[in-house]
Short mmCIF file of C-alpha atoms in Angstrom, two decimals:
data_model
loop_
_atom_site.label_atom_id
_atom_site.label_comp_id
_atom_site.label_asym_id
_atom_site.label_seq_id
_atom_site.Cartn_x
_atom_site.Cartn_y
_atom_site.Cartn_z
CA UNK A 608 -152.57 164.67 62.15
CA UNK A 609 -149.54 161.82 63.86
CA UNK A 610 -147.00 162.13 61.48
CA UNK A 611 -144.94 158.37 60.80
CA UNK A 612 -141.71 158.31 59.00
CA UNK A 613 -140.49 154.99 57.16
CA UNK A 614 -136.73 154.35 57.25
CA UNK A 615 -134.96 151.51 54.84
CA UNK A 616 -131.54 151.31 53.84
CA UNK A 617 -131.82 148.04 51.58
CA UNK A 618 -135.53 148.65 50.45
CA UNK A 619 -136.67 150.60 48.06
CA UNK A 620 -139.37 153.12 48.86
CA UNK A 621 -141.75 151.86 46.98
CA UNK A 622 -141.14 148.41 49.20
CA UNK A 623 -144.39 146.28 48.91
CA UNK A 624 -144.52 145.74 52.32
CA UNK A 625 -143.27 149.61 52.89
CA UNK A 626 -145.14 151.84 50.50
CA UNK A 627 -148.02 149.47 49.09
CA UNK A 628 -149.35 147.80 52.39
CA UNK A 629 -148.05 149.83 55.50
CA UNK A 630 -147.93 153.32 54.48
CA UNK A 631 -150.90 153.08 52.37
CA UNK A 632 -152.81 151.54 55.20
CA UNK A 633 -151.74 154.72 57.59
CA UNK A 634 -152.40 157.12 55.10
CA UNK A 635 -155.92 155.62 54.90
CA UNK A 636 -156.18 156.26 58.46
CA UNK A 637 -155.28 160.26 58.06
CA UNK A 638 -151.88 160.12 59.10
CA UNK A 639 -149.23 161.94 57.18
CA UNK A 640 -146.76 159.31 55.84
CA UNK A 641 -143.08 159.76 54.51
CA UNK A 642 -140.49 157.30 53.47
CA UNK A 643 -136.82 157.85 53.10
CA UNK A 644 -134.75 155.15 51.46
CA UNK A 645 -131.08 154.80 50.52
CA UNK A 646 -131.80 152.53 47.54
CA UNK A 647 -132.26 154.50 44.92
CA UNK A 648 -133.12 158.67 44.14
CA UNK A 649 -136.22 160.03 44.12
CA UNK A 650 -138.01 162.80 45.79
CA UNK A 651 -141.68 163.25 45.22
CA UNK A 652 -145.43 162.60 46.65
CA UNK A 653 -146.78 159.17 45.31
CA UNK A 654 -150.26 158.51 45.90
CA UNK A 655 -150.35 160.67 48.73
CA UNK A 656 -147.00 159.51 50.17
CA UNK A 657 -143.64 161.90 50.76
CA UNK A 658 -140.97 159.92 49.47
CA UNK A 659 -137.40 161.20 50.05
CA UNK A 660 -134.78 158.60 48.63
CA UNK A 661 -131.42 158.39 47.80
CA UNK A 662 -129.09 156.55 45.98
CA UNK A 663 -126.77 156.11 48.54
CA UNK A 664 -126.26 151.93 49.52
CA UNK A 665 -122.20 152.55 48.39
CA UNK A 666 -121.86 155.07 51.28
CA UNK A 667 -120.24 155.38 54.84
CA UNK A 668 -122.28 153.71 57.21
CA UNK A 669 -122.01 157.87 58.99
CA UNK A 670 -123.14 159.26 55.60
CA UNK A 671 -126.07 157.02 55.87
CA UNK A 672 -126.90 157.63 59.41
CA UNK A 673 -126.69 161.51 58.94
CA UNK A 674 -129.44 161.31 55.85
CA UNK A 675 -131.21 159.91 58.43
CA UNK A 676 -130.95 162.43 60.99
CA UNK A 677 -131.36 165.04 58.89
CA UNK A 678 -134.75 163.57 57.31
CA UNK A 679 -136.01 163.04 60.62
CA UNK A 680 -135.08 166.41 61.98
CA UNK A 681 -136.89 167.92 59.06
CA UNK A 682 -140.02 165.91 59.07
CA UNK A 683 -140.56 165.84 63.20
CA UNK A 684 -142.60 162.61 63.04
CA UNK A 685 -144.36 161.41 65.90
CA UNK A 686 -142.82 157.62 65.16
CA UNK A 687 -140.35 155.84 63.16
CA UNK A 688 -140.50 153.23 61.55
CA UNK A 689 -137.21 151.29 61.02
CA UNK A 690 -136.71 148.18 58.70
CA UNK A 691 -132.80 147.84 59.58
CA UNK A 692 -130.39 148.52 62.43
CA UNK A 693 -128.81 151.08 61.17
CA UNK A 694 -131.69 153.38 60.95
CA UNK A 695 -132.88 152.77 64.52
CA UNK A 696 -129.30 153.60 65.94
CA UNK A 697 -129.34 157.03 63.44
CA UNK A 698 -132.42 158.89 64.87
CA UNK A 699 -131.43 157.31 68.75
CA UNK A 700 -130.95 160.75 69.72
CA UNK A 701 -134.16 162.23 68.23
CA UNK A 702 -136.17 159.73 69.37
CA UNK A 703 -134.78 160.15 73.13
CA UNK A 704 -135.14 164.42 73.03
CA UNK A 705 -138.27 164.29 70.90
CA UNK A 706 -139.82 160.97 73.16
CA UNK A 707 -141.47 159.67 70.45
CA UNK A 708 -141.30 155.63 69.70
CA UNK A 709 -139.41 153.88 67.68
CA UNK A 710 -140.83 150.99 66.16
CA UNK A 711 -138.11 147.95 64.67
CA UNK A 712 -140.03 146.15 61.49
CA UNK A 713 -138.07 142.54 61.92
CA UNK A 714 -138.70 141.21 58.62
CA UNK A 715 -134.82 139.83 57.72
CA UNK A 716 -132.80 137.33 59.42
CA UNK A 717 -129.63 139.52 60.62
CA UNK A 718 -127.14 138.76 59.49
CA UNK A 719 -128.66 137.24 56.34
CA UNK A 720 -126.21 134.84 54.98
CA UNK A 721 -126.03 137.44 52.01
CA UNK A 722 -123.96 139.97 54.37
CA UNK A 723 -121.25 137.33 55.56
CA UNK A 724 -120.84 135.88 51.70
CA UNK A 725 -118.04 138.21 51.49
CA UNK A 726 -115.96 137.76 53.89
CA UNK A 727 -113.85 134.74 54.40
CA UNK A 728 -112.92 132.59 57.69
CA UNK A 729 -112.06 133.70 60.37
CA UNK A 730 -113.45 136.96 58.91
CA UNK A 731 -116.54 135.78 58.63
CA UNK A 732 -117.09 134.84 62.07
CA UNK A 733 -116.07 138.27 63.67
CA UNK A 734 -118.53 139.79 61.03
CA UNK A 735 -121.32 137.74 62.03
CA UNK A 736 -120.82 138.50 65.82
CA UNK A 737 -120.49 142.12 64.98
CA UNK A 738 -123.45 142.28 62.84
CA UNK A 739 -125.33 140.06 65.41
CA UNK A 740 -124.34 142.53 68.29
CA UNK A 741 -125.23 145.68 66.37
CA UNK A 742 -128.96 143.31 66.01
CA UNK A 743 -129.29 143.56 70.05
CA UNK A 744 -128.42 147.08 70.43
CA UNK A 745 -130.85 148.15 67.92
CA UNK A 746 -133.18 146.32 70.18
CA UNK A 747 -132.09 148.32 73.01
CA UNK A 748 -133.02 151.63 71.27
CA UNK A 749 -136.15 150.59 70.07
CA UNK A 750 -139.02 151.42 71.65
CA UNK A 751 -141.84 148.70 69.51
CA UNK A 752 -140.95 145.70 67.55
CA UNK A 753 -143.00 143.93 64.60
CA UNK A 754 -142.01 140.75 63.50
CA UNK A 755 -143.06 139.81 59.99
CA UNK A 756 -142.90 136.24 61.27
CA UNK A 757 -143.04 134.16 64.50
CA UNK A 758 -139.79 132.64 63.50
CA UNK A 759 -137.78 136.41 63.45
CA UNK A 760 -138.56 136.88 66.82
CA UNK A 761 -135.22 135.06 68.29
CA UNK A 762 -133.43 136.86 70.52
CA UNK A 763 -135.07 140.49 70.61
CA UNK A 764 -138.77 139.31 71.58
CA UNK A 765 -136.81 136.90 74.39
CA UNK A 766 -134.61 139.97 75.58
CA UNK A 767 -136.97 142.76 75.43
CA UNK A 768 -139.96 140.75 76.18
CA UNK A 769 -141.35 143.87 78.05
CA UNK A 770 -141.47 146.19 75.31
CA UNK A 771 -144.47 145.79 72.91
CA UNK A 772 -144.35 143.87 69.92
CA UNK A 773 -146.93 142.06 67.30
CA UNK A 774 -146.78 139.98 64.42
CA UNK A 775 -147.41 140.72 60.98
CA UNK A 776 -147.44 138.90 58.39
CA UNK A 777 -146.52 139.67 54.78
CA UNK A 778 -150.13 139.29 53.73
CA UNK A 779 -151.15 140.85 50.59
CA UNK A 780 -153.49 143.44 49.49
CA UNK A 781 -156.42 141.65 47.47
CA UNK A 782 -156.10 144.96 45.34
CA UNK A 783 -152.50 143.68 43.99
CA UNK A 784 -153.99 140.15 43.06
CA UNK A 785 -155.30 139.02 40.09
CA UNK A 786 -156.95 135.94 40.49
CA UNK A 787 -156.27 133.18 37.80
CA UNK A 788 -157.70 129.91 38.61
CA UNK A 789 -157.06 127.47 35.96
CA UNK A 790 -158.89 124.28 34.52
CA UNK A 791 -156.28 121.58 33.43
CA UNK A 792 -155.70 121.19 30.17
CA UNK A 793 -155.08 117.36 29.11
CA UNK A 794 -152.50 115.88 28.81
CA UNK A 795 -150.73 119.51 29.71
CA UNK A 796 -148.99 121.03 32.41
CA UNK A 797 -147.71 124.50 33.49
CA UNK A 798 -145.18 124.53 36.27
CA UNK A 799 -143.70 127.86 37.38
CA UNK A 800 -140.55 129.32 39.13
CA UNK A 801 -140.43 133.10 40.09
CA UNK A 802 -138.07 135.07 42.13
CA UNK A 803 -134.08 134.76 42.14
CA UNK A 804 -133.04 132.50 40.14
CA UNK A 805 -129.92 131.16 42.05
CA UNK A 806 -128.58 127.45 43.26
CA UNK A 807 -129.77 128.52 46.84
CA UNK A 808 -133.63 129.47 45.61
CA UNK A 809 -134.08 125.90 44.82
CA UNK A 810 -133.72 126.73 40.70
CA UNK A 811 -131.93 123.56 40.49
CA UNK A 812 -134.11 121.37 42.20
CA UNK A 813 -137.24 122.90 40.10
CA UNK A 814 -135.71 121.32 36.90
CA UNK A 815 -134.57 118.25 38.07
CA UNK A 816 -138.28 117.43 39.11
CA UNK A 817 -139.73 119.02 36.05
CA UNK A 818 -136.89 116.30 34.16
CA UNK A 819 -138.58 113.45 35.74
CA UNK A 820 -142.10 114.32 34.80
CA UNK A 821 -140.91 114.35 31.53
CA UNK A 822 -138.94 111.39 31.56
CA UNK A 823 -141.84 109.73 33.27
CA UNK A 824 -144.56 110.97 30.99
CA UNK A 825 -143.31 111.69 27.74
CA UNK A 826 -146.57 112.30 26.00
CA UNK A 827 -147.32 115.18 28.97
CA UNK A 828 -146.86 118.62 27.29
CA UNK A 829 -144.70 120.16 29.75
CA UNK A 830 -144.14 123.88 29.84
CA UNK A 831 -141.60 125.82 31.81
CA UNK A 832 -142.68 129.40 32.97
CA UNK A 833 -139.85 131.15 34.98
CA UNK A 834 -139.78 135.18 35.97
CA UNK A 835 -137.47 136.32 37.61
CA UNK A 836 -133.51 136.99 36.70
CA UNK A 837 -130.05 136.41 38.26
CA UNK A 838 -127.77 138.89 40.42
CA UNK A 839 -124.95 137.58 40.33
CA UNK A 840 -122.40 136.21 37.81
CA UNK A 841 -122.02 132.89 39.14
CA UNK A 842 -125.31 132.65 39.52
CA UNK A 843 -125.34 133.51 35.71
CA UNK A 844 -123.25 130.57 34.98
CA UNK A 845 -125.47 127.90 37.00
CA UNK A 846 -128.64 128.94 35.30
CA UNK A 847 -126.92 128.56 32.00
CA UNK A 848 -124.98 125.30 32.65
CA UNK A 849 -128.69 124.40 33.77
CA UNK A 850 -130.57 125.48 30.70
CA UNK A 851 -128.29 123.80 28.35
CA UNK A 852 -128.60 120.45 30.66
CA UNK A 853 -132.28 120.25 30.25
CA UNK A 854 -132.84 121.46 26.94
CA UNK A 855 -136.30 122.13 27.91
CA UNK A 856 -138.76 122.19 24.66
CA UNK A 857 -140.92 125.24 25.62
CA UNK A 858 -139.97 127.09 28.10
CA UNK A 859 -140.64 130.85 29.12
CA UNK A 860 -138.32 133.24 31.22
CA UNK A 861 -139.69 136.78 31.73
CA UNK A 862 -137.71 139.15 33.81
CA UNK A 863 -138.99 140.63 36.90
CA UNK A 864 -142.04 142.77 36.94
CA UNK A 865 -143.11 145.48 38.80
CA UNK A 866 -145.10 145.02 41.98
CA UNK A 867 -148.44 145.50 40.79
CA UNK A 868 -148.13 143.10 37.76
CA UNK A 869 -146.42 140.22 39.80
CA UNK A 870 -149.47 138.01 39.98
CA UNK A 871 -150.04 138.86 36.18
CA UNK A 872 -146.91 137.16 35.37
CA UNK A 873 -147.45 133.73 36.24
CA UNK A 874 -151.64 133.71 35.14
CA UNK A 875 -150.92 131.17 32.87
CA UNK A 876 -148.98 128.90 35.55
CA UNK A 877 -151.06 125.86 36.61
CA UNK A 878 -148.26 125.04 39.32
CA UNK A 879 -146.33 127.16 41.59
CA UNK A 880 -143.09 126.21 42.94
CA UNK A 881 -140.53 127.54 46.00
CA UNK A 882 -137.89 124.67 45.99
CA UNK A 883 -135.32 126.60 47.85
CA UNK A 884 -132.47 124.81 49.88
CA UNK A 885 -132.86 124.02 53.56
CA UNK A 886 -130.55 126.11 55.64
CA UNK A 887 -130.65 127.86 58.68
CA UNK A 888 -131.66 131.07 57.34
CA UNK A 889 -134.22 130.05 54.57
CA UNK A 890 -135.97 127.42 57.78
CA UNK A 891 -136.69 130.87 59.55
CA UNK A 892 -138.34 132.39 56.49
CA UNK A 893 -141.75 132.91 55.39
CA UNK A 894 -141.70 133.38 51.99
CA UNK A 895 -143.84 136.47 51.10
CA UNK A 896 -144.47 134.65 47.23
CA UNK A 897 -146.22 131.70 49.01
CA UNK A 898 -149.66 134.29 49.47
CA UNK A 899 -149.56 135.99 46.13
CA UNK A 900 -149.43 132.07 44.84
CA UNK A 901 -152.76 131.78 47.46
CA UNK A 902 -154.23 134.48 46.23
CA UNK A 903 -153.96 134.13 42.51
CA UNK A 904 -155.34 130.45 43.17
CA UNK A 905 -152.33 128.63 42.48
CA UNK A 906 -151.83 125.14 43.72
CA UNK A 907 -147.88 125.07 45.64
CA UNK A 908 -145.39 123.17 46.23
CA UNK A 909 -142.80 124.24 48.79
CA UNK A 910 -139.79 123.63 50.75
CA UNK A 911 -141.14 122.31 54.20
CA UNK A 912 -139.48 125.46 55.93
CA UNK A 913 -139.81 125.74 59.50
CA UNK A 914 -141.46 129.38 58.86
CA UNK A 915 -144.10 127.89 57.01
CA UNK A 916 -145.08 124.92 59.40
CA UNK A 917 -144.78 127.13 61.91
CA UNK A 918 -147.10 129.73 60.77
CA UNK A 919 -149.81 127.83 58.55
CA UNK A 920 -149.54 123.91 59.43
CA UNK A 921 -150.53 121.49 57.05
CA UNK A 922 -151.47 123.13 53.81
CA UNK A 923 -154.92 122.61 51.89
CA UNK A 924 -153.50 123.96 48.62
CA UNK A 925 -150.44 122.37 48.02
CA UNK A 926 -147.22 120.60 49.37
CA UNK A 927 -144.28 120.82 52.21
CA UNK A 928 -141.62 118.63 50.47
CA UNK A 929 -137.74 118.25 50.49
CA UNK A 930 -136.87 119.89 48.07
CA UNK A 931 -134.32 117.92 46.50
CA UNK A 932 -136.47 114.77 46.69
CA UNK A 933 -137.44 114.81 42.79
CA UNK A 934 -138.87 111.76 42.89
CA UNK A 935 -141.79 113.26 45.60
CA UNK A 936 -142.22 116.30 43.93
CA UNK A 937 -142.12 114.75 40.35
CA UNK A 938 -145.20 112.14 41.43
CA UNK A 939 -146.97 115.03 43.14
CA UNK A 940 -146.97 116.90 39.91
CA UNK A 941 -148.33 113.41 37.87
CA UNK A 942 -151.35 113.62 40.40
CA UNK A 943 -152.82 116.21 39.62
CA UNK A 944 -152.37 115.45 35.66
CA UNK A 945 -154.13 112.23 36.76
CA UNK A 946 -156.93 113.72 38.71
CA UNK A 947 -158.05 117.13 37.97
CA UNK A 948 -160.40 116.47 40.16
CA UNK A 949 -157.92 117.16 42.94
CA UNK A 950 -156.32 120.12 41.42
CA UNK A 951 -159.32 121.92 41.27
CA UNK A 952 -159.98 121.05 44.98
CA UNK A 953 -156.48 122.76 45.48
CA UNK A 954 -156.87 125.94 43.45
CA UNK A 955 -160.28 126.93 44.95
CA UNK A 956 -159.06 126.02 48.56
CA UNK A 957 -155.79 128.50 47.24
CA UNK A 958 -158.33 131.37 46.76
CA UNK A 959 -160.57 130.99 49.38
CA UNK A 960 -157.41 130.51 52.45
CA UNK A 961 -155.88 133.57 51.07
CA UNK A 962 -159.49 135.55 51.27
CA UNK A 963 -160.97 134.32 54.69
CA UNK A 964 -157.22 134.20 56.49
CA UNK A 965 -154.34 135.17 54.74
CA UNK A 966 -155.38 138.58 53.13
CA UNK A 967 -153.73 142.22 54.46
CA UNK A 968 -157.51 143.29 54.76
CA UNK A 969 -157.27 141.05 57.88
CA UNK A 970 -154.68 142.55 59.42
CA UNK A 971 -154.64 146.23 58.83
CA UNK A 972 -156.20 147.64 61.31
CA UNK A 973 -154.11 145.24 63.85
CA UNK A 974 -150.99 147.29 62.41
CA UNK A 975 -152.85 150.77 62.39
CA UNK A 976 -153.96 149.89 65.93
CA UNK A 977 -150.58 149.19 66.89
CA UNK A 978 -148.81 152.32 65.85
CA UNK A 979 -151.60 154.50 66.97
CA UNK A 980 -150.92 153.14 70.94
CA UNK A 981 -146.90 153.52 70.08
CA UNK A 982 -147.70 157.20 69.41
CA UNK A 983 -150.18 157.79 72.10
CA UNK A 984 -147.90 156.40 74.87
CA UNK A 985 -145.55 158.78 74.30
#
């Protein structure tokens, strides 16, 4: 039975992407699965699953790498799987003695803008080089790449173009979506924000459009449904500055869910929104909330990020707009209250993209396939 260990330093190992689509999907397959993550303590079997985790993301960057080591001496797996840097450059040894592959899930921008916040100039620059060096040389150790989108690629599938690599998507499992297509109520409108709630995610730009529906049509009842919380205290301060600045008459906010009850949260949402900022690093994004909003049946309206143009075109169930163009976004959300005709056109063709395309049943058994010939070349 090929053995696969997960590594993750900023995941959690129950990751949807991790534990709910990849490892389950191996495990499936009869391959004995562990994950060790340094977000947070736990060691146990879930669903069939080793998990070995520690709370350890305040550690030395050596402390980290040995818990590494040491998982991966214990466990002997036939491949790794590594989500970060750091954890292909701890088991470069054991995968060079052991020859067994080493496979580099590419699923962040590195460095994310998040790592260079910080620091301050010139700091900041030296950082970014640094962390952007430490990027190629965990290319150089790797054996495999996957790229969660065509847009991560830049510069290890240009570099290493001879090493094998595939694409895959952050697709979900129809098993973690609850479908809630919705008939328009008149006169009435749902529109939903979920995620981080931060000036960056676009939170600002989702109430400055809802505040022109309103202003436009004051007999609409408009309702606000956010989930999803703050990290960090400034971003504490914008949300409330912005809550007090709208004055919203109903309005929801429920705080994050787990996994499995994501879709559950925003049932009641007639409207899903993404209105995050254009910058370098959200442009090379695809934003794993976009298919969830597919498969629930939900109607979008997005950022026109490179990632998504890139990856899905024109889309049949919603729109790519600036997102700080209120005036768009606010007459996009009047036309479906005027024809419900069209929103239903837009929910259904929500449900049925996400089940004939955009579903992880689709690409599984690419992913399975994939590991299987990393293991067997070795």
């Amino acid at each position: 039975m090929p053995k696969v260990l997960f590594l993750t330093t900023s995941h959690s190992y129950d990751d949807d992407r991790i534990f709910y689509h990849q490892a389950k999907a191996l495990r499936d397959q009869g391959y004995e699965v562990k994950i060790c993550s340094l977000y947070a303590d736990y060691k146990g079997v879930i669903e069939g699953i080793e998990v070995e985790a520690y709370s350890a993301l305040s550690e030395s960057i050596e402390t980290k790498m040995e818990t590494f080591r040491k998982v991966c001496s214990s466990f002997q797996p036939d491949t790794v799987i590594c989500s970060e840097p750091l954890a292909v450059v701890a088991v470069k040894r054991f995968v060079k003695e052991k020859k067994v592959s080493c496979i580099y899930d590419v699923t962040e921008w590195y460095p994310s803008m998040s790592m260079l916040e910080v620091y301050s100039y010139p700091a900041k620059l030296f950082h970014a080089i640094k962390f952007f060096l430490v990027q190629l040389y965990a290319g150089f150790l790797s054996t495999h790449f996957i790229f969660g989108e065509t847009t991560k690629k830049f510069p290890l599938a240009y570099l290493f173009r001879f090493k094998k690599q595939m694409i895959l998507p952050y697709y979900p499992d129809p098993d973690y979506i609850r479908e809630s297509i919705k008939k328009l109520e008149p006169d009435t409108i749902t529109l939903c924000y979920t995620g981080m709630i931060s000036e960056d995610k676009g939170i600002g730009n989702f109430f400055k459009a809802a505040d022109l529906v309103r202003k436009r049509c004051p007999e609409l009842d408009l309702r606000i449904l956010i989930v999803g919380a703050t990290r960090k205290g400034s971003d504490e301060q914008y949300f409330s500055e912005l809550l007090s600045q709208y004055a919203f008459d109903t309005i929801e906010i429920v705080k994050p869910v787990p996994f499995e009850q994501f879709t559950e949260a925003f049932a009641k949402a007639d409207i899903c929104f993404d209105l995050r900022e254009f910058n370098f690093e959200n442009h090379h994004s695809l934003p794993i909330k976009l298919f969830y909003f597919m498969g629930a049946g939900k109607p979008v309206v997005y950022s026109s990020l490179k990632g998504i143009r890139k990856h899905m075109g024109n889309l049949s169930f919603g729109h790519l707009v600036d997102p700080g163009n209120a005036e768009q976004i606010s007459e996009i959300i009047i036309s479906y209250v005027q024809n419900p005709a069209l929103y239903d056109v837009y929910a259904a063709n929500a449900r049925k993209e996400f089940v004939d395309r955009y579903s992880w049943r689709t690409i599984s058994d690419s992913f399975v396939d994939f590991v299987k010939k990393s293991i067997s070349k070795y």
